[in-house]
PDB file of C-alpha atoms in Angstrom:
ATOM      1  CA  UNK A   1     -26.801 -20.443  -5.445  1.00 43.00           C
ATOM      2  CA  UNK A   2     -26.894 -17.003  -6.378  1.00 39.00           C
ATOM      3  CA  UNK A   3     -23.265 -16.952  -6.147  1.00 42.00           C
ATOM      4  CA  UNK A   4     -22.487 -19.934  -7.434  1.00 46.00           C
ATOM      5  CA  UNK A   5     -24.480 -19.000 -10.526  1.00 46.00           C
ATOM      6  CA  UNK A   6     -22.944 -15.582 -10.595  1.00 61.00           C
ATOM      7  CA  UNK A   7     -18.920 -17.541 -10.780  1.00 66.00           C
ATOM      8  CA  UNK A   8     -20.178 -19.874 -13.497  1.00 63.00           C
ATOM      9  CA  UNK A   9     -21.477 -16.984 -15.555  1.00 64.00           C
ATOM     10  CA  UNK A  10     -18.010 -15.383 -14.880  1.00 64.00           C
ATOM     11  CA  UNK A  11     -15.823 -18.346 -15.890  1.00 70.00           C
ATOM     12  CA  UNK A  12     -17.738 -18.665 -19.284  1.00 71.00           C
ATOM     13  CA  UNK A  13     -17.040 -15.118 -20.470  1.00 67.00           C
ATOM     14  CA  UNK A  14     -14.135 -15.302 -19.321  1.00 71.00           C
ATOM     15  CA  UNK A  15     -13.323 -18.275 -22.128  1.00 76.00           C
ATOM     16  CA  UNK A  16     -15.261 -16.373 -24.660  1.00 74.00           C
ATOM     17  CA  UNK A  17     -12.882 -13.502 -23.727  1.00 73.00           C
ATOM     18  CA  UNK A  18      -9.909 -15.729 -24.430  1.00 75.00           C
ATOM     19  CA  UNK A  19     -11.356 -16.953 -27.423  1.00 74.00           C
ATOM     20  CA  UNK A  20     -11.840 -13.094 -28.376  1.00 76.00           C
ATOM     21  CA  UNK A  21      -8.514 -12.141 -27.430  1.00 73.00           C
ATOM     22  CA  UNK A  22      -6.868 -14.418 -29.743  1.00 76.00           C
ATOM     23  CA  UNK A  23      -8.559 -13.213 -32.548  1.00 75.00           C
ATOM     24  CA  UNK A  24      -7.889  -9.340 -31.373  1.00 76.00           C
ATOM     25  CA  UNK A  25      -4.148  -9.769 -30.842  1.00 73.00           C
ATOM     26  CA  UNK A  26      -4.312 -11.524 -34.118  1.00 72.00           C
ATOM     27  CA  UNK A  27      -5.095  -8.673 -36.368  1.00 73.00           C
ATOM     28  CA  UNK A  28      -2.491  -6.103 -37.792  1.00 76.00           C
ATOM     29  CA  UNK A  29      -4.519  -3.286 -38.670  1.00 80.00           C
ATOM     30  CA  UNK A  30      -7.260  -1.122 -38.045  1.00 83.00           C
ATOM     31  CA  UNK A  31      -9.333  -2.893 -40.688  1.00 83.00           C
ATOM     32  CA  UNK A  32      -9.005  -6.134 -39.578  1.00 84.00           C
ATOM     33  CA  UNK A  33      -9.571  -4.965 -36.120  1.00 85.00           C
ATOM     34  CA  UNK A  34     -12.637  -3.588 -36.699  1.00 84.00           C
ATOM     35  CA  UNK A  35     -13.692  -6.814 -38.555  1.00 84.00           C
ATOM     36  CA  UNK A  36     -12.909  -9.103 -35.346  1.00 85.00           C
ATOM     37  CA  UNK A  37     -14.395  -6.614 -33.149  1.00 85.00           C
ATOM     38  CA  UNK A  38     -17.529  -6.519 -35.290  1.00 84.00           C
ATOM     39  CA  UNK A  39     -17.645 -10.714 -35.158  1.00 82.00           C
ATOM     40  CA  UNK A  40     -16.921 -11.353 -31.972  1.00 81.00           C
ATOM     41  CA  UNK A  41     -18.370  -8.561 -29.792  1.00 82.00           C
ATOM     42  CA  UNK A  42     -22.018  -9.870 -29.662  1.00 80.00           C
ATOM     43  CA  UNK A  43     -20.884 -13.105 -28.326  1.00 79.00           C
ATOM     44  CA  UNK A  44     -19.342 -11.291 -25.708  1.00 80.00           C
ATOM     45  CA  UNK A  45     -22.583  -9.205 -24.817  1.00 80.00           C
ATOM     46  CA  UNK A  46     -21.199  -5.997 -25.020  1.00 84.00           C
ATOM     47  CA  UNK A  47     -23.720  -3.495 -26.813  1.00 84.00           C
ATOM     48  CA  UNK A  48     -21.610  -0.693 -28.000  1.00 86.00           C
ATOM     49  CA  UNK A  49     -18.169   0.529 -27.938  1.00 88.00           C
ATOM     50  CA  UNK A  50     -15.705   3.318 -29.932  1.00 91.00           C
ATOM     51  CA  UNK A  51     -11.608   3.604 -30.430  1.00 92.00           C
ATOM     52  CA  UNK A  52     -10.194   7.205 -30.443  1.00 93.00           C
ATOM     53  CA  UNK A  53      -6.358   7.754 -31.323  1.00 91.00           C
ATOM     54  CA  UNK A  54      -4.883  11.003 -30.632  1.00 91.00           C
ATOM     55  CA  UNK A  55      -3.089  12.940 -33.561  1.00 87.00           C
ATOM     56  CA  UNK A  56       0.080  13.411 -33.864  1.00 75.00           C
ATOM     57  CA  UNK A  57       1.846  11.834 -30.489  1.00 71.00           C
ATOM     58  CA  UNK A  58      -0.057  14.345 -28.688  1.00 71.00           C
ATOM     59  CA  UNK A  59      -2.109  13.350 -25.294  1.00 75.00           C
ATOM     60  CA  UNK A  60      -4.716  14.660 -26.022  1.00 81.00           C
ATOM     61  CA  UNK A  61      -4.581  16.172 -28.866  1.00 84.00           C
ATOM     62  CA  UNK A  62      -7.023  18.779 -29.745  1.00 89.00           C
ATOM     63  CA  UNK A  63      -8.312  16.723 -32.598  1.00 90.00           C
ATOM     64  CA  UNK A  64      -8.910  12.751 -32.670  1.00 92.00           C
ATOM     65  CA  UNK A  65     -10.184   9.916 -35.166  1.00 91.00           C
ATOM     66  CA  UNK A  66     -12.765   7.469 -34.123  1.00 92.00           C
ATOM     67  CA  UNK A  67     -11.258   4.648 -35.764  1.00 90.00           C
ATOM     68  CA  UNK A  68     -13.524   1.933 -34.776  1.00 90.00           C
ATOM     69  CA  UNK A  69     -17.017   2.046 -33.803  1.00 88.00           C
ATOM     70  CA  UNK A  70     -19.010  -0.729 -32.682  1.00 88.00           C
ATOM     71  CA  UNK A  71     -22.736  -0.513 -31.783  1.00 85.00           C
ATOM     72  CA  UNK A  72     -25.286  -3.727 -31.615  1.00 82.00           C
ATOM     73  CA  UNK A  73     -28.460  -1.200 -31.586  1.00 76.00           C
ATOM     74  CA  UNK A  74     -27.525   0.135 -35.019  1.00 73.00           C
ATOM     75  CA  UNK A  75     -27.303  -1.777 -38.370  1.00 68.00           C
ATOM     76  CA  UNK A  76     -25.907   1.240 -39.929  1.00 72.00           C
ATOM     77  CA  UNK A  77     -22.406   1.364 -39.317  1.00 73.00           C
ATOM     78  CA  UNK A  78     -20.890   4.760 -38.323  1.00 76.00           C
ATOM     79  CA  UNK A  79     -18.159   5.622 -40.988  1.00 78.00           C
ATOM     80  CA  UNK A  80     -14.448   5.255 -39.319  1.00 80.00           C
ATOM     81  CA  UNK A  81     -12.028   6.964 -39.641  1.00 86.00           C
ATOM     82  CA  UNK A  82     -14.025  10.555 -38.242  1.00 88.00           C
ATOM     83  CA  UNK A  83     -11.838  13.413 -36.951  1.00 91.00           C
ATOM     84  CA  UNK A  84     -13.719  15.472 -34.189  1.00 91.00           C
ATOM     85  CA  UNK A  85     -12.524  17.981 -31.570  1.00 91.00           C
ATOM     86  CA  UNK A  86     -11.250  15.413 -28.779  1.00 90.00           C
ATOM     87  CA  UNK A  87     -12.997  17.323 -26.119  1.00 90.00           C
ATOM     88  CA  UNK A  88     -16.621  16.299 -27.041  1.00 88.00           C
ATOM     89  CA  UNK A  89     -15.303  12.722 -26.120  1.00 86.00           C
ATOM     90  CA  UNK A  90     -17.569  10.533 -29.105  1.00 88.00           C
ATOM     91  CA  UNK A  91     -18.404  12.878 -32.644  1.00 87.00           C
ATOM     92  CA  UNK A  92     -21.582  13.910 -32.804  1.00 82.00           C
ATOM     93  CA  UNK A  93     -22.908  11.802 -35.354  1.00 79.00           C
ATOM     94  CA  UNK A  94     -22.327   8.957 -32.780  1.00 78.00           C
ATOM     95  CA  UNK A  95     -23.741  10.870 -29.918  1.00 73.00           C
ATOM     96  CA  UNK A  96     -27.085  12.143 -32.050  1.00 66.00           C
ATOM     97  CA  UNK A  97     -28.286   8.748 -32.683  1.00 64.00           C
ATOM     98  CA  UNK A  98     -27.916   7.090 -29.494  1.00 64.00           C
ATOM     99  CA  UNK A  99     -30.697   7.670 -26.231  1.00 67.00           C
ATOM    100  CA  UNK A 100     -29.112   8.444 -23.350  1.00 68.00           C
ATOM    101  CA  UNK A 101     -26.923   6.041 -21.690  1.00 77.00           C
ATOM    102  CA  UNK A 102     -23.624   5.519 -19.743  1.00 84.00           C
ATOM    103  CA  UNK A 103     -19.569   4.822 -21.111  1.00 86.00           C
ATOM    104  CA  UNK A 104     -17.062   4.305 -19.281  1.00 87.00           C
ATOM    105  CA  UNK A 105     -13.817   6.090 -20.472  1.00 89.00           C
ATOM    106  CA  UNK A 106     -10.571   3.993 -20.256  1.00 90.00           C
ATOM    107  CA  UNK A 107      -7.131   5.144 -21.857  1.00 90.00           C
ATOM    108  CA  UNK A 108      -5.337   3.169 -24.247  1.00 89.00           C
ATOM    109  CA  UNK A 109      -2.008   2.609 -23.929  1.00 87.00           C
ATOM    110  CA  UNK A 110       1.369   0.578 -24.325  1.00 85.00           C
ATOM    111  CA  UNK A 111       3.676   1.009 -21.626  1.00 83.00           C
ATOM    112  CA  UNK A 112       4.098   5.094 -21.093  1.00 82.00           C
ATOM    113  CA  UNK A 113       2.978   5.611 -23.966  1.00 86.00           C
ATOM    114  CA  UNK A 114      -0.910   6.875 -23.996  1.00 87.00           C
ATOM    115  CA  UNK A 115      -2.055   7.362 -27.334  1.00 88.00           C
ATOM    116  CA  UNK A 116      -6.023   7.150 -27.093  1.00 90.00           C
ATOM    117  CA  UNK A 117      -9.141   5.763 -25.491  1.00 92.00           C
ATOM    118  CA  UNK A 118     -11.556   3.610 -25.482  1.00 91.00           C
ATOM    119  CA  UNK A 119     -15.509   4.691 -24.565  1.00 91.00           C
ATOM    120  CA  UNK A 120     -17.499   1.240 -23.815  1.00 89.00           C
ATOM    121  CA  UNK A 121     -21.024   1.298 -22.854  1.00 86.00           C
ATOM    122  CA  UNK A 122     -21.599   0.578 -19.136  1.00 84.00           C
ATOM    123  CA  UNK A 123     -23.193  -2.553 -18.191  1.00 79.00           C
ATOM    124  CA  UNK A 124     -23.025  -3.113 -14.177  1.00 71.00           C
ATOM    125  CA  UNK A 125     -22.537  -7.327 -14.948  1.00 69.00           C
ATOM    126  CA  UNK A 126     -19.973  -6.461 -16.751  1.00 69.00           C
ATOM    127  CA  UNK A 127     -17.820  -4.084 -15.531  1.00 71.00           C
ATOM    128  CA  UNK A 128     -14.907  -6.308 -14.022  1.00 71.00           C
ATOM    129  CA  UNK A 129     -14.501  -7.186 -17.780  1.00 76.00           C
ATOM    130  CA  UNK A 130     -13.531  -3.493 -19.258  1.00 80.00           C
ATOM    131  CA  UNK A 131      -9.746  -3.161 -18.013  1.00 83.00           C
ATOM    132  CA  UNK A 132      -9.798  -6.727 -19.682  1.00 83.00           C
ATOM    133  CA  UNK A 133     -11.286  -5.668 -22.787  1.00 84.00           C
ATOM    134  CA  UNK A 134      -9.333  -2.263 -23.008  1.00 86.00           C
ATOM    135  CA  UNK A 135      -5.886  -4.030 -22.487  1.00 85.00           C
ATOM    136  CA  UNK A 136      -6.660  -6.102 -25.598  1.00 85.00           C
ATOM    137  CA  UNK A 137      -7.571  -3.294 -27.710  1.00 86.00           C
ATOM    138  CA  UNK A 138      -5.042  -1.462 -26.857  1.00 87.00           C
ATOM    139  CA  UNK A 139      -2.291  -4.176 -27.381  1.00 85.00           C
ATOM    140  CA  UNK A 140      -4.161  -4.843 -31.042  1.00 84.00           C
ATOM    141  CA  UNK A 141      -3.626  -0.876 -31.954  1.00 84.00           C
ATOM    142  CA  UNK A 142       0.054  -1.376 -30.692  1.00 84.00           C
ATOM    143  CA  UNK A 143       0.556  -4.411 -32.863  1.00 81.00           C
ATOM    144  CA  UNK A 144      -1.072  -2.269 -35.886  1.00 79.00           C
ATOM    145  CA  UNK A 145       1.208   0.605 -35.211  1.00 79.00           C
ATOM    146  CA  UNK A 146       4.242  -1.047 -35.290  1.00 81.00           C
ATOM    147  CA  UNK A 147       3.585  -2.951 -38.249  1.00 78.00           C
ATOM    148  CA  UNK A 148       2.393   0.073 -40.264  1.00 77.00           C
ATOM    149  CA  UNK A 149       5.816   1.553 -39.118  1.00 76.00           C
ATOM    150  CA  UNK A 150       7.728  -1.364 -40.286  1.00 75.00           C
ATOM    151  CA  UNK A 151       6.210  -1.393 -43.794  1.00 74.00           C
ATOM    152  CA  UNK A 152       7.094   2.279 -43.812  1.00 75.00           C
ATOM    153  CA  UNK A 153      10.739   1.925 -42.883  1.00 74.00           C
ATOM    154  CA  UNK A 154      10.682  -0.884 -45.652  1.00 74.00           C
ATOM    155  CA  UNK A 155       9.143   1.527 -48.554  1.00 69.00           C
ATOM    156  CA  UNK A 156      11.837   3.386 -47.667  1.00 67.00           C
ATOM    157  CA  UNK A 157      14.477   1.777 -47.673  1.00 66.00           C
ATOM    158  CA  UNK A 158      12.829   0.040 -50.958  1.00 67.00           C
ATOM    159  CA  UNK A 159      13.552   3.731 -52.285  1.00 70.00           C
ATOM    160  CA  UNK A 160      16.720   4.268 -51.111  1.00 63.00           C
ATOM    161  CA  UNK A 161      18.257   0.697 -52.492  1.00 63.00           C
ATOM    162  CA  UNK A 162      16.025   1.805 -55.599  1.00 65.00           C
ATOM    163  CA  UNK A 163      18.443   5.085 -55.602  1.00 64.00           C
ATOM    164  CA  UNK A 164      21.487   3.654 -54.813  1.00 60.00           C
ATOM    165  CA  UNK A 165      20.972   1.329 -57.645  1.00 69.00           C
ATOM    166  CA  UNK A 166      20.167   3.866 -60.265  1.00 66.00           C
ATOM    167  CA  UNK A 167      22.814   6.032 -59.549  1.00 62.00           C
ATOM    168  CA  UNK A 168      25.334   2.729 -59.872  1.00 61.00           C
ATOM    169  CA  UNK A 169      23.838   1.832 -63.222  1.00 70.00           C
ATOM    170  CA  UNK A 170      24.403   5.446 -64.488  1.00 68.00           C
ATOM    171  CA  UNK A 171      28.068   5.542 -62.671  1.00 64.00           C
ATOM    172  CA  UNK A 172      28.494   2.029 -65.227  1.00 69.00           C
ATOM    173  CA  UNK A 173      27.283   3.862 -68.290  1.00 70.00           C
ATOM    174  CA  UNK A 174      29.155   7.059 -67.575  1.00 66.00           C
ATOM    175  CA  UNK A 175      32.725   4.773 -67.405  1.00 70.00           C
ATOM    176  CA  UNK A 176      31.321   2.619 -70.155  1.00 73.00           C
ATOM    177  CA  UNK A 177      31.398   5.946 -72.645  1.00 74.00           C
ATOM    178  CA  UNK A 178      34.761   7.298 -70.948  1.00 69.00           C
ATOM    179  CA  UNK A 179      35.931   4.266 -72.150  1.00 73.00           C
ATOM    180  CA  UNK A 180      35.040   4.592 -75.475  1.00 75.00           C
ATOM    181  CA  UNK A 181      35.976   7.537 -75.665  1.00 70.00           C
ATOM    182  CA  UNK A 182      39.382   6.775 -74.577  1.00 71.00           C
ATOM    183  CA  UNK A 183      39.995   4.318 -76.851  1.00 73.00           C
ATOM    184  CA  UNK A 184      39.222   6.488 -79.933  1.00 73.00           C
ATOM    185  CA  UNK A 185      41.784   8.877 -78.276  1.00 71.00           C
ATOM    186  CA  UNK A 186      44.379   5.794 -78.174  1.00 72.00           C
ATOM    187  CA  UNK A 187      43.644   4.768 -81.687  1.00 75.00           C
ATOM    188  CA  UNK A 188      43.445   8.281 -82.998  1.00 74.00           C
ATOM    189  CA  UNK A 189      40.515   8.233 -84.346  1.00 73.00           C
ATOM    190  CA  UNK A 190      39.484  11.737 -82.142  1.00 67.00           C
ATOM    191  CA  UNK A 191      42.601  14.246 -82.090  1.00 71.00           C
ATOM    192  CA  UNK A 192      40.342  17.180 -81.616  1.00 71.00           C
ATOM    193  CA  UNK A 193      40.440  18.522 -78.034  1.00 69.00           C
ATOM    194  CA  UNK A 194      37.382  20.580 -78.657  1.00 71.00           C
ATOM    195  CA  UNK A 195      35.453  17.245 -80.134  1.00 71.00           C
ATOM    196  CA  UNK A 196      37.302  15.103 -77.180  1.00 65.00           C
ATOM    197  CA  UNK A 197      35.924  18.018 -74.525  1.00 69.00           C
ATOM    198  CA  UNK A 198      32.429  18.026 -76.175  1.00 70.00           C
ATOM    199  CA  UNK A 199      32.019  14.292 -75.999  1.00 68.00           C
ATOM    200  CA  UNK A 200      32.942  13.929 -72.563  1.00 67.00           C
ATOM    201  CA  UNK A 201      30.364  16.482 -71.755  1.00 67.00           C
ATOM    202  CA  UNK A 202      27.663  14.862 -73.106  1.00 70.00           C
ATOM    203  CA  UNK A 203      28.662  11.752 -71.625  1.00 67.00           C
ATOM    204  CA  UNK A 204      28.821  13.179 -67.856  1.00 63.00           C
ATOM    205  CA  UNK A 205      25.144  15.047 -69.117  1.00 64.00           C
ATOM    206  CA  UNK A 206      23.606  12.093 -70.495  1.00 66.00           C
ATOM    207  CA  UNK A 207      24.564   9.862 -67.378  1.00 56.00           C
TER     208      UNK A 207
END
């Protein structure tokens, strides 16, 4: 019975995990992730967890953020982002206000690339749920990375089109006057090289 009761337990968290999943790989930012993390964490049972990213595509880095922080004990949230020396693992201010009690450290990652971790608070019913848990973080802060690179490549190339287009307009106005100016020279209304020279100029200066 025991274990029979033990599988059934296991079976429904692992639907609420599905459920939870879905609305983790669903998000496309930090924000939002802490949101659905926030929401659907207590259903799950877990009573505290934190993201850390590394700086710079360093692992480790000697600093790190805590970009999400999730805690059931606390009503207060903690504020995210917080940069802290990576080697004291959680910032202080998360550390201070918490009795003593166990995490379990698991990297974050896509592929070979490592670029955090996650600290979860260790609960022995729970533990064969963690590599689950960190997997769909991790794929989440993959998602958000890639579409805050993509709206980056777009501002700039939003610029550079911006650019390109300016410096075409002004290329129009500059022929636009050399045209003028060409056809005062044909209809000889400008015989003065020095005038002809000095209007030029200003054209090429005002474009």
């Amino acid at each position: 019975r025991l274990l029979g009761g033990s599988r059934i337990q296991i079976e429904q968290w692992a639907r609420q995990l599905s459920v939870v999943g879905a609305r983790l790989i669903g998000t496309f930012d930090v924000t939002e992730l802490r949101a659905a993390v926030g929401a659907n964490f207590p259903t799950l049972g877990i009573a505290s967890c934190y993201v850390v990213m590394y700086e710079a595509d360093a692992c480790p880095s000697k600093f790190s953020e805590l970009v999400l922080a999730y805690d059931r004990h606390h009503e207060r949230a903690v504020a995210c982002p917080m940069r802290f020396a990576t080697e004291d693992i959680l910032p202080v201010e998360v550390v201070g206000r918490r009795e003593l009690c166990n995490f379990v450290i698991a990297p974050l990652f896509f592929k070979e690339e490592i670029f955090g971790y996650l600290a979860i608070e260790f609960d022995a019913a729970q533990v064969f749920a963690y590599e689950a848990i960190r997997d769909l973080i991790s794929a989440s802060l993959k998602g958000a990375m890639l579409v805050k690179d993509v709206r980056k490549q777009q501002v700039e190339l939003d610029s550079a089109v911006g650019l390109i287009r300016d410096e075409g307009k002004r290329r129009s106005e500059l022929m636009e006057c050399m045209q003028r100016v060409a056809a005062r020279i044909a209809s000889g209304e400008l015989t003065d090289p020095a005038a002809i020279g000095q209007l030029i100029v200003n054209a090429i200066n005002d474009g």
